[in-house]
Short mmCIF file of C-alpha atoms and ligand atoms in Angstrom, two decimals:
data_model
loop_
_atom_site.label_atom_id
_atom_site.label_comp_id
_atom_site.label_asym_id
_atom_site.label_seq_id
_atom_site.Cartn_x
_atom_site.Cartn_y
_atom_site.Cartn_z
CA UNK J 27 -1.80 15.90 14.94
CA UNK J 28 0.99 17.85 13.14
CA UNK J 29 0.44 18.79 9.56
CA UNK J 30 3.96 17.59 8.78
CA UNK J 31 5.63 14.66 10.41
CA UNK J 32 8.59 12.38 10.24
CA UNK J 33 10.69 11.60 8.39
CA UNK J 34 9.63 8.15 8.90
CA UNK J 35 11.35 5.00 7.34
CA UNK J 36 9.28 3.62 4.60
CA UNK J 37 10.17 0.58 2.59
CA UNK J 38 8.80 2.03 -0.52
CA UNK J 39 9.98 5.56 -0.31
CA UNK J 40 13.06 5.49 1.94
CA UNK J 41 12.88 8.43 4.45
CA UNK J 42 9.56 9.90 4.05
CA UNK J 43 8.44 13.26 5.34
CA UNK J 44 4.63 13.02 5.82
CA UNK J 45 2.15 15.65 5.05
CA UNK J 46 -1.31 15.37 6.61
CA UNK J 47 -3.26 17.67 4.37
CA UNK J 48 -6.72 16.37 5.35
CA UNK J 49 -8.19 16.50 8.78
CA UNK J 50 -9.57 13.23 10.26
CA UNK J 51 -11.47 11.67 8.74
CA UNK J 52 -12.69 13.06 5.40
CA UNK J 53 -12.59 10.37 2.75
CA UNK J 54 -14.45 9.27 -0.30
CA UNK J 55 -14.31 5.72 1.12
CA UNK J 56 -14.94 4.08 4.36
CA UNK J 57 -12.82 0.93 3.84
CA UNK J 58 -13.54 -1.91 6.15
CA UNK J 59 -9.90 -2.31 7.04
CA UNK J 60 -9.07 1.41 7.57
CA UNK J 61 -6.73 1.79 10.43
CA UNK J 62 -8.25 5.26 11.22
CA UNK J 63 -11.83 3.76 11.96
CA UNK J 64 -15.07 4.45 10.11
CA UNK J 65 -15.23 7.55 7.93
CA UNK J 66 -17.39 10.16 9.66
CA UNK J 67 -17.05 12.61 6.82
CA UNK J 68 -17.96 10.65 3.65
CA UNK J 69 -17.62 13.09 0.87
CA UNK J 70 -16.56 13.52 -2.75
CA UNK J 71 -16.41 17.38 -2.68
CA UNK J 72 -12.97 18.88 -3.15
CA UNK J 73 -12.44 21.80 -1.09
CA UNK J 74 -9.95 23.91 1.03
CA UNK J 75 -8.98 22.31 4.33
CA UNK J 76 -5.93 24.35 5.15
CA UNK J 77 -4.41 27.45 3.56
CA UNK J 78 -1.99 25.99 0.88
CA UNK J 79 0.79 28.41 1.81
CA UNK J 80 0.48 27.24 5.48
CA UNK J 81 1.04 23.65 4.40
CA UNK J 82 4.02 24.61 2.13
CA UNK J 83 5.59 26.70 4.95
CA UNK J 84 5.19 23.77 7.41
CA UNK J 85 7.00 21.44 4.98
CA UNK J 86 9.82 23.94 4.30
CA UNK J 87 10.34 24.64 8.04
CA UNK J 88 10.40 20.89 8.91
CA UNK J 89 12.69 20.12 6.05
CA UNK J 90 15.19 22.79 7.13
CA UNK J 91 14.97 21.47 10.79
CA UNK J 92 15.55 17.79 9.82
CA UNK J 93 17.92 18.47 6.97
CA UNK J 94 17.23 17.80 3.28
CA UNK J 95 19.81 15.03 3.22
CA UNK J 96 17.60 13.11 5.56
CA UNK J 97 14.47 13.28 3.29
CA UNK J 98 13.98 10.93 0.27
CA UNK J 99 10.31 11.93 -0.37
CA UNK J 100 7.71 14.45 0.89
CA UNK J 101 4.66 12.18 0.99
CA UNK J 102 1.02 13.32 1.11
CA UNK J 103 -0.46 10.53 3.21
CA UNK J 104 -3.12 12.08 5.41
CA UNK J 105 -5.91 10.98 7.77
CA UNK J 106 -8.26 10.62 4.71
CA UNK J 107 -8.11 11.00 0.95
CA UNK J 108 -5.42 13.53 -0.13
CA UNK J 109 -7.15 14.43 -3.53
CA UNK J 110 -10.18 16.00 -1.59
CA UNK J 111 -7.82 18.93 -0.94
CA UNK J 112 -8.59 21.34 -3.76
CA UNK J 113 -5.15 22.92 -3.46
CA UNK J 114 -3.12 19.61 -3.63
CA UNK J 115 -1.55 20.40 -7.13
CA UNK J 116 -0.57 23.90 -5.99
CA UNK J 117 0.91 22.54 -2.84
CA UNK J 118 3.01 20.07 -4.64
CA UNK J 119 4.20 22.61 -7.21
CA UNK J 120 5.13 25.11 -4.59
CA UNK J 121 7.03 22.51 -2.43
CA UNK J 122 8.97 21.46 -5.47
CA UNK J 123 9.73 25.14 -6.33
CA UNK J 124 11.12 25.84 -2.94
CA UNK J 125 12.84 22.58 -2.20
CA UNK J 126 14.83 20.09 -4.27
CA UNK J 127 12.77 17.22 -3.21
CA UNK J 128 10.65 14.50 -4.79
CA UNK J 129 6.93 14.34 -3.80
CA UNK J 130 4.76 11.27 -3.36
CA UNK J 131 0.99 10.96 -3.02
CA UNK J 132 -0.85 7.93 -1.65
CA UNK J 133 -4.37 8.10 -2.96
CA UNK J 134 -7.33 5.72 -3.19
CA UNK J 135 -7.71 6.99 -6.75
CA UNK J 136 -11.51 7.32 -6.55
CA UNK J 137 -11.52 10.86 -7.94
CA UNK J 138 -9.17 10.37 -10.87
CA UNK J 139 -12.16 10.67 -13.23
CA UNK J 140 -12.04 14.38 -12.49
CA UNK J 141 -9.70 16.38 -14.82
CA UNK J 142 -8.42 18.64 -11.98
CA UNK J 143 -7.38 15.61 -9.90
CA UNK J 144 -5.50 13.96 -12.63
CA UNK J 145 -3.76 17.25 -13.43
CA UNK J 146 -2.92 17.74 -9.69
CA UNK J 147 -1.37 14.38 -9.41
CA UNK J 148 0.71 14.89 -12.55
CA UNK J 149 2.72 17.19 -10.40
CA UNK J 150 3.96 14.32 -8.15
CA UNK J 151 6.93 12.17 -8.76
CA UNK J 152 5.49 8.97 -7.20
CA UNK J 153 1.81 8.07 -6.93
CA UNK J 154 0.33 5.06 -5.20
CA UNK J 155 -3.27 4.18 -6.35
CA UNK J 156 -5.56 1.71 -4.47
CA UNK J 157 -7.08 -1.11 -6.39
CA UNK J 158 -8.76 -3.29 -3.98
CA UNK J 159 -11.42 -4.80 -6.24
CA UNK J 160 -12.70 -4.22 -9.81
CA UNK J 161 -16.15 -5.98 -9.51
CA UNK J 162 -18.99 -4.04 -8.11
CA UNK J 163 -19.98 -6.37 -5.16
CA UNK J 164 -16.44 -6.67 -3.79
CA UNK J 165 -15.67 -3.05 -4.45
CA UNK J 166 -18.77 -1.91 -2.44
CA UNK J 167 -18.07 -4.39 0.31
CA UNK J 168 -14.38 -3.66 0.83
CA UNK J 169 -14.09 0.07 0.16
CA UNK J 170 -17.65 1.24 0.93
CA UNK J 171 -17.45 4.19 -1.40
CA UNK J 172 -19.55 7.42 -1.33
CA UNK J 173 -22.99 6.52 -2.87
CA UNK J 174 -22.38 8.89 -5.91
CA UNK J 175 -19.13 7.04 -6.94
CA UNK J 176 -19.53 4.70 -9.89
CA UNK J 177 -16.98 1.85 -10.21
CA UNK J 178 -16.65 2.05 -14.08
CA UNK J 179 -15.86 5.86 -13.81
CA UNK J 180 -13.47 5.27 -10.99
CA UNK J 181 -11.58 2.53 -12.88
CA UNK J 182 -11.74 4.62 -16.13
CA UNK J 183 -10.19 7.55 -14.32
CA UNK J 184 -7.36 5.36 -12.94
CA UNK J 185 -6.68 4.05 -16.37
CA UNK J 186 -6.73 7.49 -17.96
CA UNK J 187 -4.24 8.73 -15.36
CA UNK J 188 -1.95 5.73 -15.80
CA UNK J 189 -1.66 6.47 -19.59
CA UNK J 190 -0.74 10.10 -19.16
CA UNK J 191 1.30 9.94 -15.94
CA UNK J 192 5.03 10.70 -16.33
CA UNK J 193 6.11 9.80 -12.78
CA UNK J 194 6.36 6.52 -10.91
CA UNK J 195 3.02 4.83 -10.63
CA UNK J 196 2.43 1.92 -8.13
CA UNK J 197 -0.79 0.11 -7.05
CA UNK J 198 -1.74 -1.25 -3.67
CA UNK J 199 -4.34 -4.01 -3.18
CA UNK J 200 -5.54 -4.71 0.33
CA UNK J 201 -6.84 -8.27 0.73
CA UNK J 202 -9.57 -8.99 3.11
CA UNK J 203 -10.58 -12.62 3.95
CA UNK J 204 -13.85 -13.54 2.25
CA UNK J 205 -14.36 -10.22 0.68
CA UNK J 206 -11.95 -9.56 -2.30
CA UNK J 207 -9.72 -12.60 -2.12
CA UNK J 208 -11.49 -15.25 -4.28
CA UNK J 209 -9.41 -16.58 -7.24
CA UNK J 210 -11.87 -15.07 -9.78
CA UNK J 211 -11.78 -11.67 -8.05
CA UNK J 212 -7.92 -11.79 -7.88
CA UNK J 213 -7.63 -12.62 -11.57
CA UNK J 214 -9.77 -9.66 -12.53
CA UNK J 215 -7.87 -7.26 -10.32
CA UNK J 216 -4.55 -8.55 -11.55
CA UNK J 217 -5.72 -8.22 -15.23
CA UNK J 218 -6.88 -4.59 -14.52
CA UNK J 219 -3.55 -3.67 -12.83
CA UNK J 220 -1.58 -5.19 -15.68
CA UNK J 221 -3.26 -2.69 -18.06
CA UNK J 222 -2.02 0.12 -15.85
CA UNK J 223 1.60 -0.94 -16.34
CA UNK J 224 2.67 0.16 -12.78
CA UNK J 225 6.21 0.06 -11.69
CA UNK J 226 5.16 -2.14 -8.77
CA UNK J 227 1.88 -3.82 -7.76
CA UNK J 228 1.83 -4.18 -3.86
CA UNK J 229 -0.30 -6.64 -1.99
CA UNK J 230 -1.19 -5.87 1.51
CA UNK J 231 -3.26 -7.30 4.28
CA UNK J 232 -4.76 -5.61 7.37
CA UNK J 233 -2.21 -5.81 10.04
CA UNK J 234 -3.40 -3.02 12.30
CA UNK J 235 -6.75 -2.82 14.05
CA UNK J 236 -9.31 -2.31 11.22
CA UNK J 237 -12.46 -0.23 11.17
CA UNK J 238 -14.44 -3.40 11.23
CA UNK J 239 -13.21 -6.11 13.63
CA UNK J 240 -14.24 -8.79 11.00
CA UNK J 241 -11.93 -7.30 8.41
CA UNK J 242 -9.24 -9.94 8.89
CA UNK J 243 -6.32 -11.03 6.58
CA UNK J 244 -6.72 -14.07 4.31
CA UNK J 245 -4.81 -17.19 5.27
CA UNK J 246 -1.12 -17.49 4.17
CA UNK J 247 -2.11 -19.84 1.47
CA UNK J 248 -4.54 -17.35 0.01
CA UNK J 249 -1.95 -14.59 0.09
CA UNK J 250 0.51 -16.94 -1.61
CA UNK J 251 -2.18 -17.66 -4.29
CA UNK J 252 -2.78 -14.01 -4.77
CA UNK J 253 0.86 -13.40 -5.20
CA UNK J 254 1.08 -16.14 -7.92
CA UNK J 255 -1.95 -14.77 -9.73
CA UNK J 256 -0.41 -11.31 -9.74
CA UNK J 257 2.96 -12.62 -10.75
CA UNK J 258 1.49 -14.22 -13.86
CA UNK J 259 0.29 -10.74 -14.98
CA UNK J 260 3.04 -8.54 -13.53
CA UNK J 261 6.16 -10.65 -13.38
CA UNK J 262 8.72 -9.45 -10.72
CA UNK J 263 6.71 -6.13 -10.19
CA UNK J 264 4.58 -7.79 -7.63
CA UNK J 265 5.61 -7.43 -4.07
CA UNK J 266 3.95 -8.12 -0.66
CA UNK J 267 3.63 -5.45 2.03
CA UNK J 268 2.83 -7.75 4.90
CA UNK J 269 5.81 -7.44 7.23
CA UNK J 270 7.54 -4.56 8.95
CA UNK J 271 10.20 -3.93 6.34
CA UNK J 272 11.59 -5.95 3.51
CA UNK J 273 15.17 -7.05 3.46
CA UNK J 274 17.80 -6.41 0.85
CA UNK J 275 17.46 -9.96 -0.54
CA UNK J 276 20.74 -11.27 0.63
CA UNK J 277 21.20 -13.69 3.36
CA UNK J 278 23.57 -12.58 6.03
CA UNK J 279 25.18 -15.74 7.41
CA UNK J 280 25.38 -14.19 10.93
CA UNK J 281 21.66 -13.32 10.89
CA UNK J 282 19.96 -15.86 8.57
CA UNK J 283 16.59 -15.80 10.32
CA UNK J 284 16.24 -12.03 10.19
CA UNK J 285 17.43 -11.90 6.69
CA UNK J 286 14.89 -14.51 5.53
CA UNK J 287 12.09 -12.87 7.30
CA UNK J 288 12.95 -9.60 5.51
CA UNK J 289 12.95 -11.38 2.21
CA UNK J 290 9.60 -13.20 2.62
CA UNK J 291 7.85 -9.98 3.75
CA UNK J 292 8.26 -9.06 0.07
CA UNK J 293 8.38 -12.36 -1.89
CA UNK J 294 7.35 -15.80 -0.72
CA UNK J 295 10.19 -18.13 -1.37
CA UNK J 296 10.19 -21.68 -2.58
CA UNK J 297 11.62 -24.00 0.06
CA UNK J 298 14.01 -25.66 -2.42
CA UNK J 299 15.39 -22.36 -3.52
CA UNK J 300 15.84 -21.29 0.14
CA UNK J 301 17.70 -24.58 1.02
CA UNK J 302 20.11 -23.95 -1.84
CA UNK J 303 20.81 -20.40 -0.76
CA UNK J 304 21.41 -21.36 2.81
CA UNK J 305 23.69 -24.14 1.81
CA UNK J 306 25.68 -21.72 -0.43
CA UNK J 307 26.31 -19.72 2.70
CA UNK J 308 27.64 -22.68 4.54
CA UNK J 309 24.61 -22.88 6.81
CA UNK J 310 22.56 -26.00 7.85
CA UNK J 311 19.40 -25.38 5.72
CA UNK J 312 17.00 -27.62 7.72
CA UNK J 313 18.12 -26.29 11.03
CA UNK J 314 17.59 -22.64 9.92
CA UNK J 315 14.20 -23.40 8.32
CA UNK J 316 13.25 -25.17 11.59
CA UNK J 317 14.34 -22.15 13.72
CA UNK J 318 12.24 -19.71 11.52
CA UNK J 319 9.11 -21.80 11.56
CA UNK J 320 9.50 -22.46 15.34
CA UNK J 321 9.79 -18.61 15.83
CA UNK J 322 6.12 -18.36 14.78
CA UNK J 323 7.08 -15.59 12.17
CA UNK J 324 6.81 -17.77 9.12
CA UNK J 325 4.94 -20.92 7.95
CA UNK J 326 5.55 -23.55 5.27
CA UNK J 327 2.61 -23.63 2.91
CA UNK J 328 2.11 -26.19 0.11
CA UNK J 329 0.85 -24.69 -3.09
CA UNK J 330 0.44 -26.56 -6.37
CA UNK J 331 2.81 -29.35 -5.34
CA UNK J 332 5.58 -27.11 -4.05
CA UNK J 333 6.47 -25.86 -0.56
CA UNK J 334 6.96 -22.23 0.04
CA UNK J 335 8.06 -20.29 3.21
CA UNK J 336 5.49 -17.44 3.77
CA UNK J 337 5.54 -14.68 6.35
CA UNK J 338 2.91 -15.44 9.12
CA UNK J 339 0.36 -12.66 8.87
CA UNK J 340 1.04 -10.69 12.03
CA UNK J 341 -2.48 -9.34 12.55
CA UNK J 342 -4.41 -12.55 11.73
CA UNK J 343 -4.52 -14.16 15.09
CA UNK J 344 -5.12 -10.98 17.04
CA UNK J 345 -7.83 -9.77 14.61
CA UNK J 346 -9.58 -13.15 14.61
CA UNK J 347 -9.71 -13.09 18.34
CA UNK J 348 -11.33 -9.67 18.20
CA UNK J 349 -13.82 -10.96 15.85
CA UNK J 350 -14.61 -13.76 18.27
CA UNK J 351 -14.88 -11.34 21.12
CA UNK J 352 -11.82 -12.92 22.92
S1 LIG B 416 -9.23 5.27 1.38
FE1 LIG B 416 -7.70 5.14 3.03
S2 LIG B 416 -8.28 6.74 4.53
FE2 LIG B 416 -10.05 6.34 3.19
S3 LIG B 416 -11.25 4.86 4.34
FE3 LIG B 416 -9.90 3.71 2.85
S4 LIG B 416 -8.01 3.23 3.91
FE4 LIG B 416 -9.13 4.78 5.08
#
């Protein structure tokens, strides 16, 4: 695996040049849904993995090869937890000194109770923090943290960072059926995230083969309910990350099905709103909705007396089959 890869298209970050600053798989968590499999080096010790100047050189070389105009963010998104790298702050600083680029870090946030981790992440322009659960039982079941990690300290560290951070802070919550998706759990999680005041709160589900075959996405109805609960606390800052890429929120009359699938990958849409939008474009609304649902890519879900069009969760069937040994 190259230390620097891409740029890869990312809905959240545009064209993202990835930095893999942690060898597989050193992490503070062993999440049941991790697409990298179980963590074989469960650790909370920050240390050197690679020479910091080697990482910086690799980023500079790759950027000059692909062209700076093709990079929106340099993103630390390794095969493990990026803040385990004791030189992360130095690497971000040096990259920004040498290149006019923005730097992003996707972290699980478990070490933010450490002063040095918070100050390292201050160097980044965009930080995504994982908030899967805020109650002890769900946290331990979904993220399977290193035994020395204490949930109150982890949450306290994330809160402290959110208050001092000057860049763009977003959160990511991965929902797993029957583990962290109950209404009461989602209420608590949304309340905590609201306190962080993030620019966006993303809700995701496992769509790639997870570490544990039983870590399957909740039903579309539960995802819709999670979205509504989050929306009560965060308004239009909540987004789903469940499809490939989100659309640009306009319906292209020549490609209505593709446009709508893009939109509902980000926000479930009320059927009556959709019908109006389609009619405004001169399309036959019922025919288009029928085509979308027949495609198997979306389903109509009734929730609190209203019908919503929701993206079918791509991994659900496959993952359930795996669970059943099919
Ligand atoms: S924090 Fe990320 S890398 Fe670590 S186990 Fe969880 S999903 Fe995998």
